[in-house]
mmCIF file with all atom_site columns, C-alpha atoms in Angstrom:
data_model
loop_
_atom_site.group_PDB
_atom_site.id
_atom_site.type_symbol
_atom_site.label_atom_id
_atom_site.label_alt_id
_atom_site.label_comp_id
_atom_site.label_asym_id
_atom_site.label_entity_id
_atom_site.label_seq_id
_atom_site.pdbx_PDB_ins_code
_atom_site.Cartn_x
_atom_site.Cartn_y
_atom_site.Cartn_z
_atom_site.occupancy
_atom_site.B_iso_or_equiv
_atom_site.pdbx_formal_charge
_atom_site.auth_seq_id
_atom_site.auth_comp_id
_atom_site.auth_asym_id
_atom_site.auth_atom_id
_atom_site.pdbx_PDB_model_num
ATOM 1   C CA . UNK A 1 1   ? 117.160 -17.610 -147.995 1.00 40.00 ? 1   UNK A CA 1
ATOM 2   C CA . UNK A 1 2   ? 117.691 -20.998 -146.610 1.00 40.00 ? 2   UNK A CA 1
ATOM 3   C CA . UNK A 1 3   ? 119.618 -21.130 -143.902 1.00 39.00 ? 3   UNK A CA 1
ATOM 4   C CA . UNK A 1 4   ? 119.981 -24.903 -142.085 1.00 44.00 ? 4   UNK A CA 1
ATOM 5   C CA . UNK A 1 5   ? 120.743 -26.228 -138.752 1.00 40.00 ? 5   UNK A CA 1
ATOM 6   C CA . UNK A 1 6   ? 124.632 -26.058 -138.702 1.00 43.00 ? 6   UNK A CA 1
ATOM 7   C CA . UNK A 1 7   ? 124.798 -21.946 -140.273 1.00 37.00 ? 7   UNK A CA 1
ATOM 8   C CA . UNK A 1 8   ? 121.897 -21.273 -137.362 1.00 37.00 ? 8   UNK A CA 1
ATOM 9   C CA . UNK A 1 9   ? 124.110 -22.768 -134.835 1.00 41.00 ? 9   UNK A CA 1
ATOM 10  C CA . UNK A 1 10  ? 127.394 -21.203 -135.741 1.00 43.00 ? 10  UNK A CA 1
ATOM 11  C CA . UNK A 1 11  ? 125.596 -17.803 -136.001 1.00 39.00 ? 11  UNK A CA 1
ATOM 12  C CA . UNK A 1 12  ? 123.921 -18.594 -131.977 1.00 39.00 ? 12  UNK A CA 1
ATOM 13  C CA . UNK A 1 13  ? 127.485 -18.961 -131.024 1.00 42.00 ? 13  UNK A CA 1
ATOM 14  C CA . UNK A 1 14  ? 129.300 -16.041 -132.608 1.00 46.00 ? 14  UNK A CA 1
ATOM 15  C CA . UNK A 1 15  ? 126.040 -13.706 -131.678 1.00 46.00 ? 15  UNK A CA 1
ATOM 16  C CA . UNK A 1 16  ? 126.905 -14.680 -127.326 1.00 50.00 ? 16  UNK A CA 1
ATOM 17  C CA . UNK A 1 17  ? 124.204 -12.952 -125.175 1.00 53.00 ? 17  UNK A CA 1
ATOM 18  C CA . UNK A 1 18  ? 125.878 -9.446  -123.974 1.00 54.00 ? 18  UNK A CA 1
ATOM 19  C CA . UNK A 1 19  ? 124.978 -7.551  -120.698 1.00 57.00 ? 19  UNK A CA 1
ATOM 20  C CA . UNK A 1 20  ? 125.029 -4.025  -120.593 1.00 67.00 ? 20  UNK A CA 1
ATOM 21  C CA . UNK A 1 21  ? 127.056 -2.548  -117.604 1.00 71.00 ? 21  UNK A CA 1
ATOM 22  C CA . UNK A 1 22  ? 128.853 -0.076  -115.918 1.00 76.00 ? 22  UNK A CA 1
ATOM 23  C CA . UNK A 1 23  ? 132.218 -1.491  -114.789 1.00 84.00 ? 23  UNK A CA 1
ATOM 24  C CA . UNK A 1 24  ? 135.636 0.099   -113.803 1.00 83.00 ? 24  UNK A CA 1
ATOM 25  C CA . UNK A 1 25  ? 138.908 -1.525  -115.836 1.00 87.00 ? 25  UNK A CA 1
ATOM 26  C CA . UNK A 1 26  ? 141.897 -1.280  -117.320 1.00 88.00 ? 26  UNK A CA 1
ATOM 27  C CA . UNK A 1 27  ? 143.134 -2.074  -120.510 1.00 91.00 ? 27  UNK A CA 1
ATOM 28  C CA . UNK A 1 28  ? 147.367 -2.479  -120.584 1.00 91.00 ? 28  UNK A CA 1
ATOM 29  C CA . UNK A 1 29  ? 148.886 -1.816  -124.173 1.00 90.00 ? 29  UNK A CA 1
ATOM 30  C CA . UNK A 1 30  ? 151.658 -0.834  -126.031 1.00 85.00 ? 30  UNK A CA 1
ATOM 31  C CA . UNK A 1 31  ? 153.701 -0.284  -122.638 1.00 82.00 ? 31  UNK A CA 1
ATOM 32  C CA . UNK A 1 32  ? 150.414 2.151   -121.388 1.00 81.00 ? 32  UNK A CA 1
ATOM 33  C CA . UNK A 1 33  ? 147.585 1.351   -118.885 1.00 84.00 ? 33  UNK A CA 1
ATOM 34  C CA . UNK A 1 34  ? 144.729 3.417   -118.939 1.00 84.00 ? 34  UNK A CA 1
ATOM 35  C CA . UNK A 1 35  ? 141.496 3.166   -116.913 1.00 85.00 ? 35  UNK A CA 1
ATOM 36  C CA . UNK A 1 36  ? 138.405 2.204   -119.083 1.00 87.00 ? 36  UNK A CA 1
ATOM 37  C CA . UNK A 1 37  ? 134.895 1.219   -118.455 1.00 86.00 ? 37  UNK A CA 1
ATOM 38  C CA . UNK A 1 38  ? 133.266 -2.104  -119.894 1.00 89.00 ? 38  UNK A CA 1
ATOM 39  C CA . UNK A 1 39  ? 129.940 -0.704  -121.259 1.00 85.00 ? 39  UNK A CA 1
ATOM 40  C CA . UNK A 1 40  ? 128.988 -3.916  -122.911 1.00 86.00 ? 40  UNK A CA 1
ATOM 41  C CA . UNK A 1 41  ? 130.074 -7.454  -122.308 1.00 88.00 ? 41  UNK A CA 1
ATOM 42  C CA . UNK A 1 42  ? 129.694 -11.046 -123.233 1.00 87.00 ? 42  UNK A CA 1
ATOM 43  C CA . UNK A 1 43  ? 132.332 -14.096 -122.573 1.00 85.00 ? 43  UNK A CA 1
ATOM 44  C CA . UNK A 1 44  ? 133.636 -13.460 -125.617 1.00 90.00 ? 44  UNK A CA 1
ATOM 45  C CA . UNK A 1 45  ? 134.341 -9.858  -125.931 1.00 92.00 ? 45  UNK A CA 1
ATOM 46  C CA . UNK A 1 46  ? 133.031 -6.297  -124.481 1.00 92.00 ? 46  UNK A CA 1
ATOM 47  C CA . UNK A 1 47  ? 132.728 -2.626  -125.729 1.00 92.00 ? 47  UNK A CA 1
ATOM 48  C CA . UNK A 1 48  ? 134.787 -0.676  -123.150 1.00 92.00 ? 48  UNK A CA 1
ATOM 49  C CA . UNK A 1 49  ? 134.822 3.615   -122.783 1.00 88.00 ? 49  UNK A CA 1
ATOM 50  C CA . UNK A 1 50  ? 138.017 5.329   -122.244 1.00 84.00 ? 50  UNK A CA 1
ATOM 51  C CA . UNK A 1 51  ? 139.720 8.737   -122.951 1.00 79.00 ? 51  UNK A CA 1
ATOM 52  C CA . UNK A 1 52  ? 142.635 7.007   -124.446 1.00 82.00 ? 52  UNK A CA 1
ATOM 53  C CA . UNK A 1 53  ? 142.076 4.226   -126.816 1.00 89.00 ? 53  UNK A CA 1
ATOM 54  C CA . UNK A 1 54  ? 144.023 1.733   -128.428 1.00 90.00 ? 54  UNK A CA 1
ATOM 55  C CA . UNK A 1 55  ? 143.630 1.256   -132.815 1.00 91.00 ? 55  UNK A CA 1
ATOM 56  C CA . UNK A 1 56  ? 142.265 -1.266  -134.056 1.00 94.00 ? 56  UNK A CA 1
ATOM 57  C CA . UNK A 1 57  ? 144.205 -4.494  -133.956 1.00 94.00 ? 57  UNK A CA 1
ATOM 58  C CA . UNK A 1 58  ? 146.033 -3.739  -131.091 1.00 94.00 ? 58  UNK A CA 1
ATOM 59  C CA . UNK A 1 59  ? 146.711 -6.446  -128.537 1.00 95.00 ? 59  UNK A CA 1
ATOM 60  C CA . UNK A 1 60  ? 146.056 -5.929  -124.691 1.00 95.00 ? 60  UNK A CA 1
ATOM 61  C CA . UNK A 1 61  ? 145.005 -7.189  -121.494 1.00 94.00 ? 61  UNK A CA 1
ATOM 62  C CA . UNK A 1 62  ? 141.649 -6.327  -120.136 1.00 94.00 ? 62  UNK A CA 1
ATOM 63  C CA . UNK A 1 63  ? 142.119 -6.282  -116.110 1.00 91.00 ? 63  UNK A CA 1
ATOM 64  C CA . UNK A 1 64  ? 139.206 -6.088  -113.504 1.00 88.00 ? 64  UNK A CA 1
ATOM 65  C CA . UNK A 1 65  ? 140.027 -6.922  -110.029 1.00 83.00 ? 65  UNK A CA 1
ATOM 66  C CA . UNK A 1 66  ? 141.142 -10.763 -109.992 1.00 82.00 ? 66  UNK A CA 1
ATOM 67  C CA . UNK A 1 67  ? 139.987 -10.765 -113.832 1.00 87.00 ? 67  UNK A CA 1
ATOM 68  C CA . UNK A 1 68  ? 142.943 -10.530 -116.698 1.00 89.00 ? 68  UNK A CA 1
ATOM 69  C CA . UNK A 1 69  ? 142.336 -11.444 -119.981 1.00 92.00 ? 69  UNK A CA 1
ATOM 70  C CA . UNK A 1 70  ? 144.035 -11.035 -123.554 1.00 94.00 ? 70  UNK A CA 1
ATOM 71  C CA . UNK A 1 71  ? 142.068 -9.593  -126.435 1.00 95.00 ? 71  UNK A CA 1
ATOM 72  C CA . UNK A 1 72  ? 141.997 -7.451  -129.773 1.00 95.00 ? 72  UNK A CA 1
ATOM 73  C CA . UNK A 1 73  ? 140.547 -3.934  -130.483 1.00 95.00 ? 73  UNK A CA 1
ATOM 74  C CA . UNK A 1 74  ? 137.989 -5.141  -133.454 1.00 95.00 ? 74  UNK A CA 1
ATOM 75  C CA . UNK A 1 75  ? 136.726 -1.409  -133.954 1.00 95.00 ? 75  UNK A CA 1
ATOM 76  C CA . UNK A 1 76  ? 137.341 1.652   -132.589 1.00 93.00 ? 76  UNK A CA 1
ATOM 77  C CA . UNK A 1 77  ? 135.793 4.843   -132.733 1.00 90.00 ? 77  UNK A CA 1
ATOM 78  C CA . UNK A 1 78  ? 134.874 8.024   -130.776 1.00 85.00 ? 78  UNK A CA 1
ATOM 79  C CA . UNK A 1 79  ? 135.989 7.058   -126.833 1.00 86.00 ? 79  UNK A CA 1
ATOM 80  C CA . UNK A 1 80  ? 134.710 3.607   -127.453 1.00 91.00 ? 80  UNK A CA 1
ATOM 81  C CA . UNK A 1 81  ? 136.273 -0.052  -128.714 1.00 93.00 ? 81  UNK A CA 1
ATOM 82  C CA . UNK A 1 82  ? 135.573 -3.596  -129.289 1.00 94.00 ? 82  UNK A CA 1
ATOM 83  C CA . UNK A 1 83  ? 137.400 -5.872  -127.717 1.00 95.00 ? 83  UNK A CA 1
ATOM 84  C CA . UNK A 1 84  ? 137.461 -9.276  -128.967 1.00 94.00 ? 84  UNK A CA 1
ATOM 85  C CA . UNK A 1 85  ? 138.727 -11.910 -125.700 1.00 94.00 ? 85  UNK A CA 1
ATOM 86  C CA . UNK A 1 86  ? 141.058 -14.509 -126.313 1.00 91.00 ? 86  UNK A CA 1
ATOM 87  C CA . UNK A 1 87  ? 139.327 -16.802 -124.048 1.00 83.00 ? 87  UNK A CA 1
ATOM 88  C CA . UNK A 1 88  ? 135.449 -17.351 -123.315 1.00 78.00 ? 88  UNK A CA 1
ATOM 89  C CA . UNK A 1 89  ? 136.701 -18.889 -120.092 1.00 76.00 ? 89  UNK A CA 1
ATOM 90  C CA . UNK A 1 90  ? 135.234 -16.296 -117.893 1.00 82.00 ? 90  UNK A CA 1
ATOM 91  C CA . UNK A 1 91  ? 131.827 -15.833 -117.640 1.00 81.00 ? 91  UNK A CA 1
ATOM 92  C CA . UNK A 1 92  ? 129.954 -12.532 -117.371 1.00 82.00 ? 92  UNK A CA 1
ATOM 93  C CA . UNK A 1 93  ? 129.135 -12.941 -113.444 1.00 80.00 ? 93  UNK A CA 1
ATOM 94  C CA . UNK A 1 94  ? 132.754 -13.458 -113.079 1.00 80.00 ? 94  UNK A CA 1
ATOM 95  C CA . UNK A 1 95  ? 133.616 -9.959  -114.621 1.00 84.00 ? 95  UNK A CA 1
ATOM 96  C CA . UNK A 1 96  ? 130.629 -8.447  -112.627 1.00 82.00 ? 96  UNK A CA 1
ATOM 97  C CA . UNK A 1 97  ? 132.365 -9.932  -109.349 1.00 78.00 ? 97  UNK A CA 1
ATOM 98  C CA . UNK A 1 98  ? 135.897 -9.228  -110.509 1.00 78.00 ? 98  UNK A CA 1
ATOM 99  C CA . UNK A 1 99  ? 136.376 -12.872 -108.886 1.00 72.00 ? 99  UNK A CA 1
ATOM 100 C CA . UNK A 1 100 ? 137.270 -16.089 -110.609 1.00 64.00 ? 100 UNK A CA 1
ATOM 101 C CA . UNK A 1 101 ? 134.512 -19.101 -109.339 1.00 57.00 ? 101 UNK A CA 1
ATOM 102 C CA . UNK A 1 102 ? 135.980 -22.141 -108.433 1.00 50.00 ? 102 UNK A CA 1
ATOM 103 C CA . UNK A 1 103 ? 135.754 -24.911 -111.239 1.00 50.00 ? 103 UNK A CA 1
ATOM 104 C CA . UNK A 1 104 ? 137.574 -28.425 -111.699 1.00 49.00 ? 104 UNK A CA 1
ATOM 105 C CA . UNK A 1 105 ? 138.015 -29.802 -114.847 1.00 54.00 ? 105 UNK A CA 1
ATOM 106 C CA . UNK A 1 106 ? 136.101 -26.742 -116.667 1.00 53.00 ? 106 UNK A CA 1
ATOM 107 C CA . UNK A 1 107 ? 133.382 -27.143 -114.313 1.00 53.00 ? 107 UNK A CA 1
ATOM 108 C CA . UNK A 1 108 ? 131.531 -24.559 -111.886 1.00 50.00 ? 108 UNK A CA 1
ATOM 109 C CA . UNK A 1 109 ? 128.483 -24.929 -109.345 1.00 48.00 ? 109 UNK A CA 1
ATOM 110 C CA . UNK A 1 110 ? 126.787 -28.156 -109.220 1.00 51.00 ? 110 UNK A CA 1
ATOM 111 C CA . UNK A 1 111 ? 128.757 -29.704 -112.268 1.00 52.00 ? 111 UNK A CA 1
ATOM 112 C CA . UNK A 1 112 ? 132.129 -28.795 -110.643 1.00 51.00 ? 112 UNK A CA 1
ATOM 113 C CA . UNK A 1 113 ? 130.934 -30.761 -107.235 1.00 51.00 ? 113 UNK A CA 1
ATOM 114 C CA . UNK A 1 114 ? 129.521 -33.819 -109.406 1.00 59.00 ? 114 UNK A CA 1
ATOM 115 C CA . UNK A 1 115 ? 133.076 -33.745 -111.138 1.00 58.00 ? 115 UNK A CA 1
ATOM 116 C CA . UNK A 1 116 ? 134.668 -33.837 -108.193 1.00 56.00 ? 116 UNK A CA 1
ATOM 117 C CA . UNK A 1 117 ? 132.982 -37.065 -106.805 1.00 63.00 ? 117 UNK A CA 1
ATOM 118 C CA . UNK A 1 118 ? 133.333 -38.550 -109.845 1.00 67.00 ? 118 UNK A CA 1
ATOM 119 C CA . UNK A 1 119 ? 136.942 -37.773 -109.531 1.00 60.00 ? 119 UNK A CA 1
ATOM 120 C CA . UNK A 1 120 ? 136.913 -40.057 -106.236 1.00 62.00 ? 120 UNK A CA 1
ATOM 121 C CA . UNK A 1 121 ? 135.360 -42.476 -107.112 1.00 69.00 ? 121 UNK A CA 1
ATOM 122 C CA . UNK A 1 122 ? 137.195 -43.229 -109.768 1.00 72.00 ? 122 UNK A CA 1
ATOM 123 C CA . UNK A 1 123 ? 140.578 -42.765 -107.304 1.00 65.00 ? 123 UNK A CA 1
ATOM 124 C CA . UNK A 1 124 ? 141.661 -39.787 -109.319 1.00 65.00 ? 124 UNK A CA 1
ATOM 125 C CA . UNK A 1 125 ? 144.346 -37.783 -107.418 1.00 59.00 ? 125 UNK A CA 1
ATOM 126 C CA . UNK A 1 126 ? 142.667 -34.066 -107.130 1.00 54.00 ? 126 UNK A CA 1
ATOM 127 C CA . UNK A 1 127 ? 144.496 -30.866 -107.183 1.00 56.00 ? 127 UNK A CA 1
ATOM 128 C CA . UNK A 1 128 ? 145.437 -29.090 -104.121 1.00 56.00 ? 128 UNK A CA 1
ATOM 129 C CA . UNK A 1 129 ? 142.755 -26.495 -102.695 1.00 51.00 ? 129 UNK A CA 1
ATOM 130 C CA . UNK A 1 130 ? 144.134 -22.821 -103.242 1.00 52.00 ? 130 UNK A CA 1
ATOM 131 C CA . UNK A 1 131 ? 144.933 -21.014 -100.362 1.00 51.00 ? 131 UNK A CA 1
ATOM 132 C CA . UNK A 1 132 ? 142.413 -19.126 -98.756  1.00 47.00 ? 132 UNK A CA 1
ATOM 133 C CA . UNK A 1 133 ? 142.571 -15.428 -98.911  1.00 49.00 ? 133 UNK A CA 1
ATOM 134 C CA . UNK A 1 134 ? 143.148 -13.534 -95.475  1.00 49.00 ? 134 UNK A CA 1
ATOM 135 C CA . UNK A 1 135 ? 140.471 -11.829 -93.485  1.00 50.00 ? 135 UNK A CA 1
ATOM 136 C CA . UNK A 1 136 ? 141.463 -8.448  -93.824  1.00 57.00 ? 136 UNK A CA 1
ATOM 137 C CA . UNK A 1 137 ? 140.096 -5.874  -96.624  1.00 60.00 ? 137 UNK A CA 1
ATOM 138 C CA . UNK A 1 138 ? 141.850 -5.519  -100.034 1.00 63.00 ? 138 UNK A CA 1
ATOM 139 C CA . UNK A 1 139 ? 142.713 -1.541  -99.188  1.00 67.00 ? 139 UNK A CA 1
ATOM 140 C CA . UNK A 1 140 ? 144.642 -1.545  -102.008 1.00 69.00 ? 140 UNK A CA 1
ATOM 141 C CA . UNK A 1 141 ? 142.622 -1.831  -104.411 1.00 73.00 ? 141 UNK A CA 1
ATOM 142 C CA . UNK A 1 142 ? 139.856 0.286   -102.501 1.00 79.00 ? 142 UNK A CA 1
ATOM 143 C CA . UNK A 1 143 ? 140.024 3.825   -104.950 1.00 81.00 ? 143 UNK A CA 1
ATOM 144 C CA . UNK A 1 144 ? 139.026 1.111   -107.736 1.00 79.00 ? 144 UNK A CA 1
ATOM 145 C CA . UNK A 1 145 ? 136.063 -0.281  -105.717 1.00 80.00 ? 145 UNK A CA 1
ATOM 146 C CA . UNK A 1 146 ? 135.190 3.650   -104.992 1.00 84.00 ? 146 UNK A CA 1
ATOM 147 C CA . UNK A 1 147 ? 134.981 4.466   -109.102 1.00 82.00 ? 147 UNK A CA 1
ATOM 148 C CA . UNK A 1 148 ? 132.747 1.514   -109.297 1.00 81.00 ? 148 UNK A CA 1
ATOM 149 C CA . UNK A 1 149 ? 130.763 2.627   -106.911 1.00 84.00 ? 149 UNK A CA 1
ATOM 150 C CA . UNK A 1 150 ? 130.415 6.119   -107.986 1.00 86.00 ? 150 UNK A CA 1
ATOM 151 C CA . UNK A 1 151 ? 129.538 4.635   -111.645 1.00 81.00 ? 151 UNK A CA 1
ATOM 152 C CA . UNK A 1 152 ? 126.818 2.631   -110.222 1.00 80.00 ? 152 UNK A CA 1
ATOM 153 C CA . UNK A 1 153 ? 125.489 5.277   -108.512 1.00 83.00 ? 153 UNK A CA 1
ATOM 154 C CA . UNK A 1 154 ? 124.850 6.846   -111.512 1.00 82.00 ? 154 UNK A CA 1
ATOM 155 C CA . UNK A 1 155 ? 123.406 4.019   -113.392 1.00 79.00 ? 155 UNK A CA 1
ATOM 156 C CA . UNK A 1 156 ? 120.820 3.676   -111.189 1.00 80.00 ? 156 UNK A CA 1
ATOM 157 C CA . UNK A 1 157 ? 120.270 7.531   -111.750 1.00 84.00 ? 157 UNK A CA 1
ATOM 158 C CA . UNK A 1 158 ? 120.314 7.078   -115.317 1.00 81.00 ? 158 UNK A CA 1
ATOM 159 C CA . UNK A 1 159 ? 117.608 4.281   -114.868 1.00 80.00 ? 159 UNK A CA 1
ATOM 160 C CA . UNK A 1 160 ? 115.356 6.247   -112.202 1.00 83.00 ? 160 UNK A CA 1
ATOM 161 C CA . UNK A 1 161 ? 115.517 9.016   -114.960 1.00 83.00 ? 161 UNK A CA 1
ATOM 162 C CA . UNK A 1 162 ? 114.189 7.176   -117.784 1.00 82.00 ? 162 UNK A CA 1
ATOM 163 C CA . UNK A 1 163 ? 111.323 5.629   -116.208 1.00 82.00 ? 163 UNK A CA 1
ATOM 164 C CA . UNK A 1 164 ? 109.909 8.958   -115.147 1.00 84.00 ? 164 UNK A CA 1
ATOM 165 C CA . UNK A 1 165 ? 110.393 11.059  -118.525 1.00 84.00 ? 165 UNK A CA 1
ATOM 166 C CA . UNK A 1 166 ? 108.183 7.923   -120.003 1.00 83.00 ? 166 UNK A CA 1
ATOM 167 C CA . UNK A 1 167 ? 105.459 9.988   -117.768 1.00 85.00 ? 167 UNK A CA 1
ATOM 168 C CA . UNK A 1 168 ? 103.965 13.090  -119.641 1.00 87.00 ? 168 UNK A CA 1
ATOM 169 C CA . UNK A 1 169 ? 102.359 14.304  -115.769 1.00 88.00 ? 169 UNK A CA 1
ATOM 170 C CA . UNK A 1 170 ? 105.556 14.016  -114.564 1.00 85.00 ? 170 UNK A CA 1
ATOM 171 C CA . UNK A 1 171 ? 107.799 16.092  -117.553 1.00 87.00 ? 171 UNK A CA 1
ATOM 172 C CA . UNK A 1 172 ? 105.329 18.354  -117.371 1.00 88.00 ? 172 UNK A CA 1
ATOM 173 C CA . UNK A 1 173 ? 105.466 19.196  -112.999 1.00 90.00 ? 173 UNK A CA 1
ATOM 174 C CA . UNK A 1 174 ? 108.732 18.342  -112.163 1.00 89.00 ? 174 UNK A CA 1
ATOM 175 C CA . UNK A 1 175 ? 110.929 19.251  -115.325 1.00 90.00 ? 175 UNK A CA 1
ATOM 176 C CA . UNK A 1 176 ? 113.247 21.182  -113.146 1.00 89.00 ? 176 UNK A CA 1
ATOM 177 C CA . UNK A 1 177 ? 113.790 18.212  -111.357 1.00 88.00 ? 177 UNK A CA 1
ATOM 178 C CA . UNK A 1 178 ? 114.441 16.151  -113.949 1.00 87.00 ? 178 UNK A CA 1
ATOM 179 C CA . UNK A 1 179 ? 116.943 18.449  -115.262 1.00 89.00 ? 179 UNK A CA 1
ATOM 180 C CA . UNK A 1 180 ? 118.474 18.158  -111.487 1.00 89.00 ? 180 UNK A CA 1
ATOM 181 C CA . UNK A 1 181 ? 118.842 14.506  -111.556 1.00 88.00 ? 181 UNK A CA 1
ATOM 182 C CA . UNK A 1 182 ? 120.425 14.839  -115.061 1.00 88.00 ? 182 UNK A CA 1
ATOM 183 C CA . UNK A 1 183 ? 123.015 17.019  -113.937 1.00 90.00 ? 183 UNK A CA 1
ATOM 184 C CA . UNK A 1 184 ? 123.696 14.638  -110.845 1.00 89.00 ? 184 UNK A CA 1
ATOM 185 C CA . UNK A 1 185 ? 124.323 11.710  -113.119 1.00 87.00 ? 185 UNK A CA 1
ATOM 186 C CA . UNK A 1 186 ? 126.851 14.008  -115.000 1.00 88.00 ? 186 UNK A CA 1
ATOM 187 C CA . UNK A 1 187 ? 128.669 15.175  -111.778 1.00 90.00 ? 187 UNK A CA 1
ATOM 188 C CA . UNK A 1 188 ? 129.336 11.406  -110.827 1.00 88.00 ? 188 UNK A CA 1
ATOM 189 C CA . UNK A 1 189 ? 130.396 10.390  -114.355 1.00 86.00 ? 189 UNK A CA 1
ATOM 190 C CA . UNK A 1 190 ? 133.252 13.451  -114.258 1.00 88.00 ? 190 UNK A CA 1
ATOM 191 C CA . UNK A 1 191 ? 134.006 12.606  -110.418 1.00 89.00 ? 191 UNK A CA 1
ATOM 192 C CA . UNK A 1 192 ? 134.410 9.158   -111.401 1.00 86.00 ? 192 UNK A CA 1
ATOM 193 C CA . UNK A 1 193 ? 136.695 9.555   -114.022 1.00 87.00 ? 193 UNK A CA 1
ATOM 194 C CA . UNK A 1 194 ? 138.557 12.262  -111.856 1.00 88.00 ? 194 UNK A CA 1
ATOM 195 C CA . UNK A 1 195 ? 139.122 9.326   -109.297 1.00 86.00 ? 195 UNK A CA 1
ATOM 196 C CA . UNK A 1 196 ? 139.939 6.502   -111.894 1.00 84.00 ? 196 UNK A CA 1
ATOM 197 C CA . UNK A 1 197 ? 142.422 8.920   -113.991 1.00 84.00 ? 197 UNK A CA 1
ATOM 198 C CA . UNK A 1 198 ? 146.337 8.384   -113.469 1.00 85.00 ? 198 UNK A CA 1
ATOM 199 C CA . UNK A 1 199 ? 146.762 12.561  -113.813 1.00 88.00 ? 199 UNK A CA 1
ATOM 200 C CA . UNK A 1 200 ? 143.725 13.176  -111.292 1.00 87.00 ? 200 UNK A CA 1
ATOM 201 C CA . UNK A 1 201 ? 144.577 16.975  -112.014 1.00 88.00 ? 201 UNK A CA 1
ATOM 202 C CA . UNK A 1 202 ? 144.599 16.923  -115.535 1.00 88.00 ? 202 UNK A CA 1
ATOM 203 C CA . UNK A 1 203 ? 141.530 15.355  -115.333 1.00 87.00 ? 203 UNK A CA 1
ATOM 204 C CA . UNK A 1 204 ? 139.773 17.896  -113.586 1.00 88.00 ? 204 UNK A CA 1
ATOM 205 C CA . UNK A 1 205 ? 141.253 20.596  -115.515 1.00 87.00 ? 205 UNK A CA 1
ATOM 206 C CA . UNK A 1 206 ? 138.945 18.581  -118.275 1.00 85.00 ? 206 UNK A CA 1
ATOM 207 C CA . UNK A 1 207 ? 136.180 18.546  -116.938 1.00 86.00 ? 207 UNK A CA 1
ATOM 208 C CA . UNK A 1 208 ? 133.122 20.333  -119.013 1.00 85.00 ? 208 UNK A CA 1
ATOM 209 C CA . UNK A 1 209 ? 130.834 21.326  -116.307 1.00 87.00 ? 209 UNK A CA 1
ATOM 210 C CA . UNK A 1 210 ? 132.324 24.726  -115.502 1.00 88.00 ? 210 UNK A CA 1
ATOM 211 C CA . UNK A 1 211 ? 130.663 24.865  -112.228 1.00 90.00 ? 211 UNK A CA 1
ATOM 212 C CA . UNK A 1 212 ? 132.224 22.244  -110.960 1.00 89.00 ? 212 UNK A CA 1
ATOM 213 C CA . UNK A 1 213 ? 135.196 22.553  -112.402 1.00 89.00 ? 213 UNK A CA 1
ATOM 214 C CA . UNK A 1 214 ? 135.638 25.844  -110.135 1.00 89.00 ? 214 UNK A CA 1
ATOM 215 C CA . UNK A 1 215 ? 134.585 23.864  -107.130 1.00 90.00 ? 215 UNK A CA 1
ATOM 216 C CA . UNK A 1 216 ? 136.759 21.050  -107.372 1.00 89.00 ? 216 UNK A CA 1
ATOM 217 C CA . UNK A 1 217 ? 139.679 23.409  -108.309 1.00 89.00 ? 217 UNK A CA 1
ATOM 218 C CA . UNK A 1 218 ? 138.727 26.329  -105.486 1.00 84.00 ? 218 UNK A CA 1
#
């Protein structure tokens, strides 16, 4: 099939690059906010996990720290969505941060600070500076930070995991191990939903492990 230069570009653009993460959200809709984590993402959309999900073609607000932005559920299914954004104005480091880089005119880094002397030169008034942000810790938002850290955690787990079962020698002498680490990647996924849940209690009461079910509930 012939495809030329115009379909190839349209289909580049539609198909935007998507990182695969681990990040702590929240997705407000309907008059409910629920905490959700962005599995997948790309300026233009992610796939998010969450125990409560919104249908498809619901509108909501994706929220991550300093990040808020409108979208769609495209497809939902089994304790994932898509989310479609209403804006490709925020790039993936952005969501990664949860902070919003300073840009003038659309522009960020080097092309922001050429557009600004540009600006001068040409006598343009510029925009007032923001305020800067006080010195002391955002505490508030510290529980949120701790889920993300927790999920993290257990990324890097995930990853340390799946390079060594690639290695027969090392299935083969330390299974038990393996089988160990497994179960530690599970305990942080359940703690970190525990911590991230608005019904912490209910949330344990849910948890699968049965162990430590009865030691968080002892």
């Amino acid at each position: 099939m012939y495809v030329d230069a115009s379909m190839a570009a349209r289909a580049a653009k539609e198909r935007q690059p998507r990182k695969n993460l681990l990040l702590a959200a929240t997705i407000e809709a309907d008059g409910l906010r629920v905490p959700v984590r962005i599995r997948n993402l790309s300026e233009g959309g992610a796939m998010v996990d969450g125990s409560a999900l919104p249908r498809t073609g619901t509108l909501l607000t994706l929220t991550r720290a300093e990040i808020e932005v409108g979208g769609r559920v495209v497809w939902q299914t089994q304790g994932r969505c898509g989310v479609a954004f209403d804006t490709t104005a925020i790039t993936v480091d952005e969501w990664v941060s949860g902070n919003r880089v300073a840009s003038f005119q659309g522009h960020r880094g080097q092309a922001r600070v050429d557009a600004i002397q540009q600006a001068v030169r040409s006598g343009t008034e510029l925009p007032a500076e923001p305020a800067m942000a006080g010195a002391a810790p955002d505490l508030a938002n510290l529980g949120t930070r701790l889920v993300e850290e927790i999920y993290h955690v257990r990324e890097l787990l995930d990853r340390l995991g799946e390079r060594l079962i690639d290695d027969p020698h090392v299935i083969a002498t330390h299974m038990a191990s393996l089988q160990n680490l497994d179960r530690a990647s599970q305990i942080l996924d359940h703690l970190g939903a525990i911590l991230g849940a608005d019904d912490p209690a209910a949330a344990v009461d849910g948890v699968a492990m049965q162990e430590l079910r009865a030691r968080l509930m002892r």
